[in-house]
């Protein structure tokens, strides 16, 4: 047995070895890192600029081959299945490649936020990208125990002659080969040396504070983890290469992209059912412009001056036929967008009957499907409609002749196809070129399209974009156009690859879903579908809007022609939605109606759940959600449930989901529960890829945890109906682009130079609250607290003139009922200097009436201003179209108003509200040239 003295001598020998080997090993590790990390960097670069683009190109070819085989009827069923399997596998490794780069980028941002020195961020990035082997766990524990920094002295590496000779010697070696052969030995000796050296430091009381000494440890980790990252990229490349050569794959494609759940309103529907007879007009002809014609009828009636109907309603029904949704949509149309507070089918039914009593209405039920399951629901619907006045009309569009008959239609409105010449005119109107040769080829193409209006529009618009005669000839000979779906797919193929990916993503949403432009474009950006092509000066939102406009131009998206909270909405034609589902494949899953979601197939990446309890059931299921990229939950209110129930259970549900959704990029949650406060669980930081967070809950406040500031990829926070309590380090989210909410403020907001949407800004005396660097702001901005600004110079610091994309500006000069001197207020307004392209300017509590206003403003709102007259330069505001004047009780006379005005609204202004309605009065004469005048007492 060894004596204590021998053990101590051995230990001190290791200590001496630790002191001696530390600088040598530090130098070697740095050398190894330099060589291996360069290889890893090259591998990552190849993945980004070579492998991923090649993957997308191959995926497009496989998709095209599969669709051509399906449309033309070429190829065996087994070959189509094989192509589908290859397509799914290609998508899977494309997602894997994108997520690998995404994690590396996450830690690069983390380094920038934390201000790390050295390559420690790279170590974390690589570590996050791979799952470490158990054999390396002890190494990490030894090197980084208790979070301590391990000192490896490098001070003498440049001056020590021994180190200089070592460096010269190492340059003559193949360091990369040496690294590979010595790695295991080096790991063992390095750990042992550092361990005994650290032990000796503890014995003699040396304090380890040199931060630079941590670098070598990070480099060594990179050497270990880099090999795993290398292997991960190699696996992606190898699978890709195998797929490109594969022709015989046997596995079936994944499950259907749509699951229909059960209707939980069934019992209530049964209780309400009773037999009544009605008269309905029906129009049934499959896929030939039914919806377009019905929408045109509604638009015509809404705009008619001599209105025949008291209310006009256009309701998309679809296969689900959810009665509560139909009632809510009808009430929303009647109330001009205001949502009903009624819960349950019975309450909605009664409210609808009350609103229809004594009214003559036009109702369009678009895309109606009938079956035994919705028979009782149809009867209840017609019972509610029976409250309307005689002369009301129900117009039904459907793909089957029995749909209108099931509602009691006494006759069908049979509309024949367009005549051949009329159809050719429609087609050539969209295709445009008018020479004889183009018309000859155009006639040949039009004859292939079976007089389908949607095919005429989509194919014609694509031909208009490409006027080469050879392209028209090739198109005329393409047999794909012989079927309507084939013609739509041909038009889809003419779109750019990124736009095709954006369109396919639209299959996430149900048929008839009302899409909003800004929301959809931001989701596309969050998913990485929008490509600026390396143009650093172009914003992704501008590119995404071009994608959107192109889909709109070719009718892949259609204007809904209704306004929701001031925004246009858009829908997708049923046939084009079917096309989107086909090209999207098994990546997408929708769960419609009320009920519990079934299992989510392993290959699904994007999920839309429209149920009452989808989040809870999803959390309770023991499923791997680690590959999900989109989760949208739209919950409808369940009859008999207390809307004011505590939110603790819901927060636990989301905590469970957050822990499992590691690759999620878009999370949108719309709930009907009422609560004062909704707290987001701290586990939200597990979703490092998250870019879009949307919450629509009946809550006054949304509280984001401190860990939220670690979501460095975050781009959009949408909680438009709530105030948001933000974490202290919110300014760490350097990629944040849009905040949609009520009033908010947080320190160091000026660091978020990518910010484009900001609901409001409150002027404060504390440091860190400034607008000067936020020059990418666009849209609307509200500025509160201008009452504490003390000079024109301070106002100039906001640099509003540089924020050229702002279109609406609301200025609040009062600050807790304290105001500046009027002369100071005038200087402040002048110093704010809004951008020239400002469309709307709203001024609140401003007391200087002779201010010069921008001649570029198109909409001017004056609120609570202590003026006795409008500014004298009003006549020179030649761009002004809309003027609102609210609660300006001292104002008595109007100046000469510009001829450009199209609308004036005067509300709660004592003198003006009276004199502007008094025929012959001076004020009455001054507004007679304005087409639309709205005056309230």
PDB file of C-alpha atoms in Angstrom, residues 47 52 55-56 59 88-103 232 236 498 501-502 505 508-509 522-530 586-589 600-608 618 624-633 657-658 660-669 687-694 713-715:
ATOM      1  CA  UNK A  47     -25.090  23.937 -45.847  1.00  0.00           C
ATOM      2  CA  UNK A  52     -30.336  24.094 -48.763  1.00  0.00           C
ATOM      3  CA  UNK A  55     -32.680  20.769 -51.508  1.00  0.00           C
ATOM      4  CA  UNK A  56     -35.345  23.321 -52.466  1.00  0.00           C
ATOM      5  CA  UNK A  59     -38.015  19.323 -53.838  1.00  0.00           C
ATOM      6  CA  UNK A  88     -41.752  14.086 -47.488  1.00  0.00           C
ATOM      7  CA  UNK A  89     -38.185  12.983 -46.756  1.00  0.00           C
ATOM      8  CA  UNK A  90     -36.771  15.960 -48.638  1.00  0.00           C
ATOM      9  CA  UNK A  91     -38.973  18.316 -46.632  1.00  0.00           C
ATOM     10  CA  UNK A  92     -37.847  16.666 -43.417  1.00  0.00           C
ATOM     11  CA  UNK A  93     -34.135  17.140 -44.056  1.00  0.00           C
ATOM     12  CA  UNK A  94     -34.775  20.673 -45.360  1.00  0.00           C
ATOM     13  CA  UNK A  95     -36.404  21.529 -42.028  1.00  0.00           C
ATOM     14  CA  UNK A  96     -33.482  19.876 -40.228  1.00  0.00           C
ATOM     15  CA  UNK A  97     -30.945  21.918 -42.189  1.00  0.00           C
ATOM     16  CA  UNK A  98     -32.811  25.175 -41.579  1.00  0.00           C
ATOM     17  CA  UNK A  99     -33.104  24.488 -37.855  1.00  0.00           C
ATOM     18  CA  UNK A 100     -29.384  23.715 -37.593  1.00  0.00           C
ATOM     19  CA  UNK A 101     -28.472  27.087 -39.048  1.00  0.00           C
ATOM     20  CA  UNK A 102     -31.163  28.724 -36.960  1.00  0.00           C
ATOM     21  CA  UNK A 103     -29.689  27.497 -33.676  1.00  0.00           C
ATOM     22  CA  UNK A 232     -25.215  16.103 -38.200  1.00  0.00           C
ATOM     23  CA  UNK A 236     -28.225  15.706 -43.907  1.00  0.00           C
ATOM     24  CA  UNK A 498     -40.700  31.222 -52.433  1.00  0.00           C
ATOM     25  CA  UNK A 501     -44.141  27.949 -50.507  1.00  0.00           C
ATOM     26  CA  UNK A 502     -46.123  30.895 -49.114  1.00  0.00           C
ATOM     27  CA  UNK A 505     -48.747  27.459 -46.257  1.00  0.00           C
ATOM     28  CA  UNK A 508     -53.031  25.701 -42.780  1.00  0.00           C
ATOM     29  CA  UNK A 509     -56.221  27.738 -42.544  1.00  0.00           C
ATOM     30  CA  UNK A 522     -45.453  38.331 -40.820  1.00  0.00           C
ATOM     31  CA  UNK A 523     -46.153  34.596 -40.455  1.00  0.00           C
ATOM     32  CA  UNK A 524     -44.445  33.930 -43.806  1.00  0.00           C
ATOM     33  CA  UNK A 525     -41.421  35.892 -42.574  1.00  0.00           C
ATOM     34  CA  UNK A 526     -41.399  33.963 -39.281  1.00  0.00           C
ATOM     35  CA  UNK A 527     -41.372  30.682 -41.221  1.00  0.00           C
ATOM     36  CA  UNK A 528     -38.396  31.836 -43.309  1.00  0.00           C
ATOM     37  CA  UNK A 529     -40.308  31.820 -46.605  1.00  0.00           C
ATOM     38  CA  UNK A 530     -39.492  35.434 -47.529  1.00  0.00           C
ATOM     39  CA  UNK A 586     -48.809  15.898 -45.101  1.00  0.00           C
ATOM     40  CA  UNK A 587     -46.970  18.855 -43.549  1.00  0.00           C
ATOM     41  CA  UNK A 588     -50.251  20.438 -42.534  1.00  0.00           C
ATOM     42  CA  UNK A 589     -53.047  19.324 -40.216  1.00  0.00           C
ATOM     43  CA  UNK A 600     -50.912  14.353 -34.760  1.00  0.00           C
ATOM     44  CA  UNK A 601     -48.953  12.319 -37.334  1.00  0.00           C
ATOM     45  CA  UNK A 602     -45.185  12.419 -36.925  1.00  0.00           C
ATOM     46  CA  UNK A 603     -44.491  14.277 -40.175  1.00  0.00           C
ATOM     47  CA  UNK A 604     -46.851  17.189 -39.500  1.00  0.00           C
ATOM     48  CA  UNK A 605     -45.179  20.602 -39.025  1.00  0.00           C
ATOM     49  CA  UNK A 606     -48.109  23.037 -39.065  1.00  0.00           C
ATOM     50  CA  UNK A 607     -51.285  22.540 -37.005  1.00  0.00           C
ATOM     51  CA  UNK A 608     -54.509  24.569 -36.896  1.00  0.00           C
ATOM     52  CA  UNK A 618     -52.879  18.326 -26.875  1.00  0.00           C
ATOM     53  CA  UNK A 624     -43.676  14.278 -29.556  1.00  0.00           C
ATOM     54  CA  UNK A 625     -44.376  17.865 -30.636  1.00  0.00           C
ATOM     55  CA  UNK A 626     -40.716  18.658 -31.119  1.00  0.00           C
ATOM     56  CA  UNK A 627     -41.012  19.073 -34.892  1.00  0.00           C
ATOM     57  CA  UNK A 628     -43.991  21.439 -34.955  1.00  0.00           C
ATOM     58  CA  UNK A 629     -43.303  24.816 -36.576  1.00  0.00           C
ATOM     59  CA  UNK A 630     -46.811  26.277 -36.373  1.00  0.00           C
ATOM     60  CA  UNK A 631     -49.514  25.911 -33.743  1.00  0.00           C
ATOM     61  CA  UNK A 632     -52.682  27.970 -34.147  1.00  0.00           C
ATOM     62  CA  UNK A 633     -55.442  27.406 -31.610  1.00  0.00           C
ATOM     63  CA  UNK A 657     -46.615  22.475 -24.407  1.00  0.00           C
ATOM     64  CA  UNK A 658     -43.711  24.930 -24.335  1.00  0.00           C
ATOM     65  CA  UNK A 660     -42.157  20.001 -25.882  1.00  0.00           C
ATOM     66  CA  UNK A 661     -42.351  22.376 -28.853  1.00  0.00           C
ATOM     67  CA  UNK A 662     -38.636  22.982 -29.358  1.00  0.00           C
ATOM     68  CA  UNK A 663     -38.792  24.007 -33.017  1.00  0.00           C
ATOM     69  CA  UNK A 664     -41.972  26.092 -32.976  1.00  0.00           C
ATOM     70  CA  UNK A 665     -41.778  29.336 -34.926  1.00  0.00           C
ATOM     71  CA  UNK A 666     -45.388  30.564 -34.880  1.00  0.00           C
ATOM     72  CA  UNK A 667     -47.773  30.349 -31.917  1.00  0.00           C
ATOM     73  CA  UNK A 668     -51.219  31.965 -32.142  1.00  0.00           C
ATOM     74  CA  UNK A 669     -53.771  31.397 -29.398  1.00  0.00           C
ATOM     75  CA  UNK A 687     -38.797  27.578 -27.872  1.00  0.00           C
ATOM     76  CA  UNK A 688     -35.601  29.156 -29.167  1.00  0.00           C
ATOM     77  CA  UNK A 689     -36.904  29.286 -32.754  1.00  0.00           C
ATOM     78  CA  UNK A 690     -40.071  31.216 -31.832  1.00  0.00           C
ATOM     79  CA  UNK A 691     -40.592  34.308 -33.975  1.00  0.00           C
ATOM     80  CA  UNK A 692     -44.321  35.029 -33.869  1.00  0.00           C
ATOM     81  CA  UNK A 693     -46.392  35.069 -30.685  1.00  0.00           C
ATOM     82  CA  UNK A 694     -50.067  35.999 -30.891  1.00  0.00           C
ATOM     83  CA  UNK A 713     -35.324  35.317 -32.824  1.00  0.00           C
ATOM     84  CA  UNK A 714     -38.608  36.972 -31.777  1.00  0.00           C
ATOM     85  CA  UNK A 715     -40.035  39.172 -34.532  1.00  0.00           C
TER      86      UNK A 715
END
